[in-house]
Amino acid sequence: MQYLPQGGMKNLAGEGRSQHTNPGHSNSTQEGVMDVLRPQLVTFDGRNYRKNPVQEKQPQHEEEEDFYQDSMEYSDEPCGAYEVEQTPHGFRATVSAPSLLYKHIVGKRGDTKKKIEVETKTSINIPKLGHEGEIVITGHHRNGVVSARTRIDVLLDTFRRRQPFTHFLSFFLNEVEVQERFLEFQAEVLKKCSKDRGVDSTIFQNPKKLHLTIGMLVLLSEQEIQQTCEILQRCKEEFINDISGGKPLEVEMAGIEYMNDDPAMVDVLYAKVHMKDGSNRLQELVDRVLERFQSMGLVMKEWTSVKLHATVMNTLLRKDPNAEGRYNLYTADGKYIFKERESFDGRNILKTFENFYFGSLKLNSIHISQRFTVDSFGNYASCGHVDFS
C-alpha cells in the first residue's frame, strides 16, 4: 500500500484546454464548466493532482480500456514527483500494489499495459497473478518512467475505490452490561411499539456486534493490514497517549437518534456515545485518527468529523441478518449494489425511549475490524489493535 500524504498541487491534465459557454447551453453544460473550475483531486505520494473531466465516449466492452481512454490524458509529471533509480541501462521505478489489482493494470488481453508502454516508451513488469510483489517500470528516459508510474497510480487508485470495504477502524461496545441493556431495550420496543409500521425483531442489531465506527478501509493484503497496524501505533505515540492520558476513556451509551430527516421513515436508529466527564476527548481522538488516515489516502474524505454513534436498529437487517449498513455498496468487480429497504415509523420509539440508558463502558482499544467475519465471541474479528493503557 502506498501512503499518500498531502502536498503541493500540480496539474496532470492539459493546461491549454479551454472551455467555451453560451447562454443557450443546458444546465448539464454549465455543470461541466463548474467541474473544470472545481475538478476532482487525486492524491499520490505527497502531491495532489487535478483530474480534469473529458468528454464521454461511447461505452466499450473492456472496463479497463474504457477507463484508460477517459482518464489517462495527462502530460508528463515533473521528474521529482517519484523516486526513480538510474541504472546502467536507463531508469527504473517500482510501484507497490496488492495482487488483486494487477488485472486492472494489465487490462483485457494485456491492452492497458501495452498502451502505457507504447505511449511512455517503457517496459512494465507485473508479478504473476496471486504473487505479491512490486510492479517494475524501466525505460531509457526518466520522464517516460515517471509518466508510466503516474498512469499506473491513477488506475490503482480508481479501481481500489471500486473495491468493497474489507475492514473498519472501531471501538467495541459489547460489554456485558451494555448487551443486557440492549436486549432490554429491544424487548421494551417490541412490547410497546411492535404495531408501528415496519417495527419487528429482524431489524435490531446483534448485541455482540455493537461497535463505534471511526472509518472504513479497503485492505487487500496481509501487508496492508500490517501497515495499518503500524499507522495506528504511530497515532498512539503521537497523539492518542496525550488525549487519553494513557488510560481507558470512560464513556456512556445513552439516548437514541435517527439518521435521516423524517422520524416516520427511519432506516437507521442509533444510540449516542459520549464521555462521562462531559469532555470532548473522545471526539477529538477519533477525529484525529480519521484525519490521519484520510491524509494518507486510506479513508475516503466523506466527512471531516466522526459521528459518534452505535447502530441499534437497521432496516438492512430485515432481509439479511449479516448486512452491514451503507458500506456494502460494491461487488468485488466494482459493480454497484442497490439494496432495497423498508423503513420503519420511529416516532413512538423516539418519544418513548429518547433517553434510554444502555450503560457505561471503558474504551481502551481501537481495532482493525474485519467485515463479515466474527470471532469466537460473536464480535467482529480483529486483525490488530492499539491499547490506550
Coordinates of C-alpha atoms in Angstrom, one line a residue:
M1 CA 0.0 0.0 0.0
Q2 CA 1.2 3.5 -0.7
Y3 CA 0.7 6.2 1.9
L4 CA -0.4 9.4 0.4
P5 CA 0.3 12.5 2.5
Q6 CA -0.9 15.9 1.4
G7 CA 1.4 18.0 -0.6
G8 CA 1.7 20.6 -3.4
M9 CA -0.8 20.6 -6.2
K10 CA 0.1 20.0 -9.8
N11 CA -2.0 19.6 -13.0
L12 CA -1.8 16.4 -14.8
A13 CA -4.4 17.4 -17.4
G14 CA -3.6 19.6 -20.4
E15 CA -3.3 23.2 -19.2
G16 CA -4.0 24.5 -22.7
R17 CA -7.6 23.3 -22.9
S18 CA -10.3 26.0 -22.9
Q19 CA -14.0 25.7 -22.1
H20 CA -16.5 27.9 -24.0
T21 CA -20.1 28.5 -23.0
N22 CA -23.0 30.5 -24.2
P23 CA -26.3 31.4 -22.6
G24 CA -28.2 28.9 -24.6
H25 CA -26.4 25.9 -23.2
S26 CA -28.2 23.5 -20.9
N27 CA -27.6 23.1 -17.2
S28 CA -25.5 20.0 -17.9
T29 CA -23.1 22.1 -19.9
Q30 CA -22.9 24.6 -17.0
E31 CA -22.3 21.8 -14.6
G32 CA -19.5 20.6 -16.9
V33 CA -17.9 24.0 -16.7
M34 CA -18.1 24.0 -12.9
D35 CA -16.4 20.6 -12.9
V36 CA -13.5 22.2 -14.7
L37 CA -13.4 25.0 -12.2
R38 CA -13.6 22.6 -9.3
P39 CA -12.1 19.3 -10.6
Q40 CA -11.7 16.1 -8.6
L41 CA -8.4 15.9 -6.7
V42 CA -6.4 12.7 -6.7
T43 CA -3.5 12.3 -4.2
F44 CA -0.3 10.4 -4.9
D45 CA 3.0 10.3 -3.0
G46 CA 2.5 13.6 -1.2
R47 CA 1.1 15.5 -4.1
N48 CA -2.4 16.5 -5.1
Y49 CA -3.4 16.3 -8.8
R50 CA -6.4 17.8 -10.6
K51 CA -8.2 15.2 -12.6
N52 CA -9.9 17.2 -15.3
P53 CA -13.1 15.9 -16.9
V54 CA -13.1 14.8 -20.5
Q55 CA -15.9 14.3 -23.0
E56 CA -17.6 11.0 -22.5
K57 CA -17.1 8.3 -25.1
Q58 CA -19.3 5.5 -26.2
P59 CA -19.3 2.5 -23.8
Q60 CA -16.7 -0.1 -24.7
H61 CA -16.6 -3.8 -23.8
E62 CA -13.5 -3.7 -21.7
E63 CA -13.9 -1.8 -18.5
E64 CA -10.2 -1.2 -18.1
E65 CA -9.8 0.1 -21.7
D66 CA -12.8 2.4 -21.3
F67 CA -11.4 3.8 -18.1
Y68 CA -7.9 4.2 -19.6
Q69 CA -9.3 6.1 -22.6
D70 CA -11.2 8.6 -20.5
S71 CA -8.7 9.1 -17.7
M72 CA -5.2 8.9 -19.0
E73 CA -5.0 12.2 -20.9
Y74 CA -2.2 13.6 -18.8
S75 CA 1.0 15.4 -19.5
D76 CA 4.3 14.1 -18.1
E77 CA 4.7 14.7 -14.4
P78 CA 7.8 16.6 -13.3
C79 CA 10.7 14.2 -12.7
G80 CA 10.9 15.0 -9.0
A81 CA 7.4 13.5 -8.2
Y82 CA 8.6 9.9 -7.7
E83 CA 11.7 8.1 -6.7
V84 CA 13.4 7.0 -9.9
E85 CA 16.6 5.0 -9.9
Q86 CA 19.2 5.4 -12.6
T87 CA 20.6 2.1 -13.9
P88 CA 23.3 1.2 -16.4
H89 CA 20.5 0.7 -19.0
G90 CA 18.3 3.7 -18.2
F91 CA 15.9 4.4 -15.4
R92 CA 13.8 2.3 -13.1
A93 CA 10.8 2.8 -10.7
T94 CA 8.7 0.5 -8.6
V95 CA 5.0 0.5 -7.5
S96 CA 3.7 -1.5 -4.6
A97 CA 0.2 -2.8 -5.1
P98 CA -1.8 -5.9 -3.9
S99 CA -2.1 -8.7 -6.5
L100 CA -5.9 -8.3 -6.6
L101 CA -5.4 -5.0 -8.6
Y102 CA -2.8 -6.3 -11.1
K103 CA -5.5 -7.2 -13.6
H104 CA -6.5 -3.5 -13.9
I105 CA -3.0 -2.6 -15.0
V106 CA -2.8 -5.4 -17.5
G107 CA -6.3 -4.9 -19.0
K108 CA -8.2 -7.3 -21.3
R109 CA -5.7 -9.2 -23.4
G110 CA -2.9 -7.0 -21.9
D111 CA -4.1 -3.9 -23.8
T112 CA -3.9 -1.4 -21.0
K113 CA -0.3 -2.4 -20.1
K114 CA 0.7 -2.3 -23.8
K115 CA -0.8 1.1 -24.3
I116 CA 1.0 2.6 -21.3
E117 CA 4.3 1.0 -22.5
V118 CA 3.9 2.3 -26.1
E119 CA 2.9 5.9 -25.1
T120 CA 5.6 6.2 -22.4
K121 CA 8.3 4.2 -24.2
T122 CA 8.8 2.0 -21.1
S123 CA 8.6 -1.7 -20.1
I124 CA 6.3 -2.7 -17.3
N125 CA 6.9 -6.0 -15.4
I126 CA 3.9 -7.1 -13.3
P127 CA 4.1 -10.1 -10.9
K128 CA 2.1 -13.2 -11.8
L129 CA -1.5 -13.3 -10.5
G130 CA -1.6 -14.4 -6.9
H131 CA 2.0 -13.5 -6.2
E132 CA 2.6 -10.4 -4.1
G133 CA 5.4 -8.1 -5.2
E134 CA 6.3 -4.8 -6.9
I135 CA 5.4 -3.6 -10.4
V136 CA 8.7 -2.6 -12.0
I137 CA 8.9 0.1 -14.7
T138 CA 12.0 0.5 -16.8
G139 CA 12.8 2.8 -19.6
H140 CA 15.6 4.8 -21.4
H141 CA 14.1 8.2 -20.4
R142 CA 13.3 9.4 -16.9
N143 CA 10.2 11.3 -18.0
G144 CA 8.8 8.2 -19.6
V145 CA 9.2 6.1 -16.4
V146 CA 7.6 8.9 -14.3
S147 CA 4.7 9.2 -16.7
A148 CA 4.1 5.4 -16.7
R149 CA 4.2 5.4 -12.9
T150 CA 1.7 8.3 -12.7
R151 CA -0.7 6.5 -15.0
I152 CA -0.4 3.2 -13.1
D153 CA -1.1 5.1 -9.8
V154 CA -4.3 6.6 -11.2
L155 CA -5.5 3.2 -12.3
L156 CA -4.7 1.7 -9.0
D157 CA -6.4 4.5 -7.1
T158 CA -9.6 4.3 -9.2
F159 CA -10.0 0.6 -9.0
R160 CA -9.2 0.5 -5.3
R161 CA -12.1 2.9 -4.8
R162 CA -14.4 0.5 -6.5
Q163 CA -13.5 -2.4 -4.2
P164 CA -15.9 -3.2 -1.4
F165 CA -14.8 -2.1 2.0
T166 CA -13.0 -5.0 3.8
H167 CA -12.2 -3.6 7.3
F168 CA -13.0 -0.7 9.5
L169 CA -11.5 1.1 12.5
S170 CA -13.7 0.7 15.5
F171 CA -14.3 0.6 19.2
F172 CA -16.0 -2.4 20.6
L173 CA -19.2 -1.5 22.6
N174 CA -20.3 -5.0 23.5
E175 CA -19.5 -5.2 27.2
V176 CA -21.9 -7.5 29.2
E177 CA -23.8 -4.6 30.9
V178 CA -24.4 -2.9 27.5
Q179 CA -25.5 -6.1 25.8
E180 CA -28.0 -6.8 28.6
R181 CA -29.4 -3.3 28.5
F182 CA -29.6 -3.5 24.7
L183 CA -31.7 -6.7 25.0
E184 CA -34.0 -4.9 27.5
F185 CA -34.3 -2.0 25.0
Q186 CA -35.3 -4.5 22.2
A187 CA -37.8 -6.2 24.4
E188 CA -39.4 -3.0 25.5
V189 CA -39.6 -1.6 22.0
L190 CA -41.2 -4.8 20.7
K191 CA -43.7 -4.7 23.6
K192 CA -44.7 -1.1 23.2
C193 CA -44.1 -0.3 19.5
S194 CA -44.5 -3.5 17.5
K195 CA -47.7 -2.2 15.9
D196 CA -45.9 0.7 14.4
R197 CA -45.2 0.3 10.7
G198 CA -42.0 -1.7 9.9
V199 CA -41.0 -2.4 13.5
D200 CA -40.2 -6.1 14.2
S201 CA -37.4 -8.2 15.7
T202 CA -35.4 -8.6 12.5
I203 CA -34.2 -5.0 12.3
F204 CA -32.3 -5.0 15.6
Q205 CA -28.5 -5.1 15.7
N206 CA -26.8 -8.3 17.1
P207 CA -25.8 -7.1 20.6
K208 CA -22.4 -9.0 20.3
K209 CA -21.6 -6.7 17.3
L210 CA -22.3 -3.3 18.9
H211 CA -19.5 -1.0 17.9
L212 CA -18.5 2.6 17.1
T213 CA -17.0 3.0 13.6
I214 CA -14.2 5.6 13.0
G215 CA -13.6 4.9 9.3
M216 CA -14.0 2.3 6.6
L217 CA -10.9 0.7 4.9
V218 CA -10.0 -1.3 1.8
L219 CA -7.1 -3.6 2.8
L220 CA -6.3 -6.1 0.1
S221 CA -3.3 -8.0 1.5
E222 CA -1.7 -9.0 4.8
Q223 CA 1.0 -6.4 4.1
E224 CA -1.6 -3.7 4.0
I225 CA -3.1 -4.9 7.3
Q226 CA 0.3 -4.8 8.9
Q227 CA 0.9 -1.3 7.6
T228 CA -2.4 -0.2 9.0
C229 CA -1.4 -1.5 12.4
E230 CA 1.8 0.5 12.2
I231 CA -0.1 3.7 11.4
L232 CA -2.3 3.1 14.4
Q233 CA 0.8 2.6 16.6
R234 CA 2.2 5.9 15.3
C235 CA -1.1 7.6 16.1
K236 CA -0.8 6.2 19.7
E237 CA 2.7 7.6 20.1
E238 CA 2.0 11.0 18.5
F239 CA -1.4 12.0 20.0
I240 CA -3.6 9.1 21.4
N241 CA -1.5 8.8 24.6
D242 CA -1.7 12.6 25.2
I243 CA -5.5 12.7 24.7
S244 CA -6.3 9.5 26.7
G245 CA -3.7 10.2 29.4
G246 CA -2.6 6.6 29.0
K247 CA -5.9 5.4 30.4
P248 CA -9.2 4.0 29.0
L249 CA -11.8 6.6 28.1
E250 CA -14.9 6.3 30.3
V251 CA -18.0 6.8 28.2
E252 CA -21.7 6.4 28.4
M253 CA -24.1 5.0 25.8
A254 CA -27.3 6.8 26.3
G255 CA -30.2 8.3 24.3
I256 CA -31.3 7.4 20.8
E257 CA -31.4 9.3 17.5
Y258 CA -32.1 8.6 13.8
M259 CA -30.0 9.2 10.7
N260 CA -32.4 10.7 8.2
D261 CA -34.7 13.7 8.4
D262 CA -38.1 12.0 8.8
P263 CA -38.8 10.2 12.0
A264 CA -41.8 8.4 10.3
M265 CA -39.5 6.8 7.8
V266 CA -36.3 5.7 9.6
D267 CA -33.8 3.3 8.3
V268 CA -31.1 3.6 10.9
L269 CA -31.6 4.3 14.6
Y270 CA -28.6 4.6 16.9
A271 CA -27.5 5.1 20.5
K272 CA -25.4 8.2 21.3
V273 CA -22.0 7.8 22.8
H274 CA -20.3 10.5 25.0
M275 CA -17.6 11.0 27.6
K276 CA -18.8 10.6 31.2
D277 CA -16.8 13.6 32.3
G278 CA -18.5 15.8 29.6
S279 CA -15.2 16.5 27.8
N280 CA -14.6 16.4 24.1
R281 CA -11.7 14.0 24.3
L282 CA -13.3 11.0 22.5
Q283 CA -14.5 13.2 19.6
E284 CA -11.0 14.8 19.4
L285 CA -9.3 11.4 19.4
V286 CA -11.4 9.8 16.7
D287 CA -11.3 12.9 14.5
R288 CA -7.6 13.0 14.6
V289 CA -7.4 9.3 13.8
L290 CA -9.8 9.9 10.9
E291 CA -7.7 12.9 9.7
R292 CA -4.5 10.8 9.8
F293 CA -6.0 8.0 7.7
Q294 CA -7.6 10.4 5.3
S295 CA -4.4 12.4 4.8
M296 CA -2.6 9.1 3.8
G297 CA -5.3 8.2 1.3
L298 CA -6.6 5.2 3.3
V299 CA -10.0 6.6 4.2
M300 CA -12.2 8.5 1.8
K301 CA -12.8 12.1 2.6
E302 CA -16.6 12.0 3.0
W303 CA -16.6 13.7 6.4
T304 CA -14.3 15.9 8.4
S305 CA -15.6 14.6 11.7
V306 CA -16.7 11.2 13.1
K307 CA -20.4 10.9 14.1
L308 CA -20.2 9.1 17.4
H309 CA -23.0 6.5 17.3
A310 CA -23.8 2.9 17.9
T311 CA -26.4 1.4 15.5
V312 CA -29.1 -0.4 17.3
M313 CA -31.7 -0.8 14.6
N314 CA -31.1 -1.0 10.8
T315 CA -33.6 -1.9 8.2
L316 CA -31.0 -3.6 6.0
L317 CA -31.0 -6.4 8.6
R318 CA -34.7 -7.1 7.8
K319 CA -33.7 -9.2 4.7
D320 CA -30.1 -10.0 5.6
P321 CA -29.1 -10.5 9.2
N322 CA -25.4 -10.2 8.1
A323 CA -25.9 -6.9 6.3
E324 CA -23.5 -4.1 7.3
G325 CA -25.2 -0.8 6.6
R326 CA -24.4 1.7 3.9
Y327 CA -21.0 0.4 3.3
N328 CA -21.9 -2.7 1.3
L329 CA -22.3 -0.8 -2.0
Y330 CA -20.0 -2.5 -4.5
T331 CA -19.2 -6.1 -5.5
A332 CA -15.6 -7.3 -5.9
D333 CA -15.5 -6.4 -9.6
G334 CA -16.7 -2.8 -8.9
K335 CA -20.4 -3.1 -9.7
Y336 CA -22.8 -1.0 -7.7
I337 CA -25.3 -2.8 -5.4
F338 CA -28.6 -1.3 -4.9
K339 CA -30.3 -2.6 -1.7
E340 CA -34.0 -2.1 -1.3
R341 CA -35.0 -1.4 2.3
E342 CA -38.3 -1.0 4.0
S343 CA -38.2 1.9 6.6
F344 CA -40.0 1.9 9.9
D345 CA -42.0 4.5 11.7
G346 CA -39.8 5.5 14.6
R347 CA -41.8 8.3 16.2
N348 CA -43.1 6.3 19.1
I349 CA -39.7 4.7 19.7
L350 CA -38.0 8.1 19.7
K351 CA -40.6 9.6 22.1
T352 CA -40.7 6.7 24.5
F353 CA -37.0 5.8 24.6
E354 CA -35.5 9.2 23.9
N355 CA -33.1 9.0 26.9
F356 CA -32.7 5.2 27.3
Y357 CA -29.6 4.3 29.1
F358 CA -27.6 1.4 27.6
G359 CA -24.7 1.5 30.1
S360 CA -21.2 2.8 30.7
L361 CA -18.0 1.5 29.1
K362 CA -14.3 1.9 29.3
L363 CA -12.9 2.3 25.8
N364 CA -9.3 1.1 25.8
S365 CA -8.6 -0.1 22.3
I366 CA -9.0 0.9 18.7
H367 CA -9.4 -2.3 16.5
I368 CA -9.0 -3.0 12.8
S369 CA -12.2 -5.0 12.5
Q370 CA -12.8 -7.3 9.5
R371 CA -16.2 -7.2 7.9
F372 CA -18.3 -10.3 7.6
T373 CA -16.0 -12.2 9.9
V374 CA -16.7 -12.9 13.6
D375 CA -14.5 -14.2 16.5
S376 CA -15.3 -16.9 19.0
F377 CA -17.4 -14.4 21.0
G378 CA -19.6 -13.4 18.0
N379 CA -18.0 -10.0 17.6
Y380 CA -16.2 -8.7 14.5
A381 CA -12.9 -10.4 14.2
S382 CA -10.0 -8.0 15.0
C383 CA -6.9 -8.0 12.7
G384 CA -4.9 -5.7 15.0
H385 CA -5.4 -3.0 17.7
V386 CA -3.7 -0.4 19.8
D387 CA -4.4 -0.1 23.5
F388 CA -4.6 3.1 25.5
S389 CA -3.2 1.7 28.7

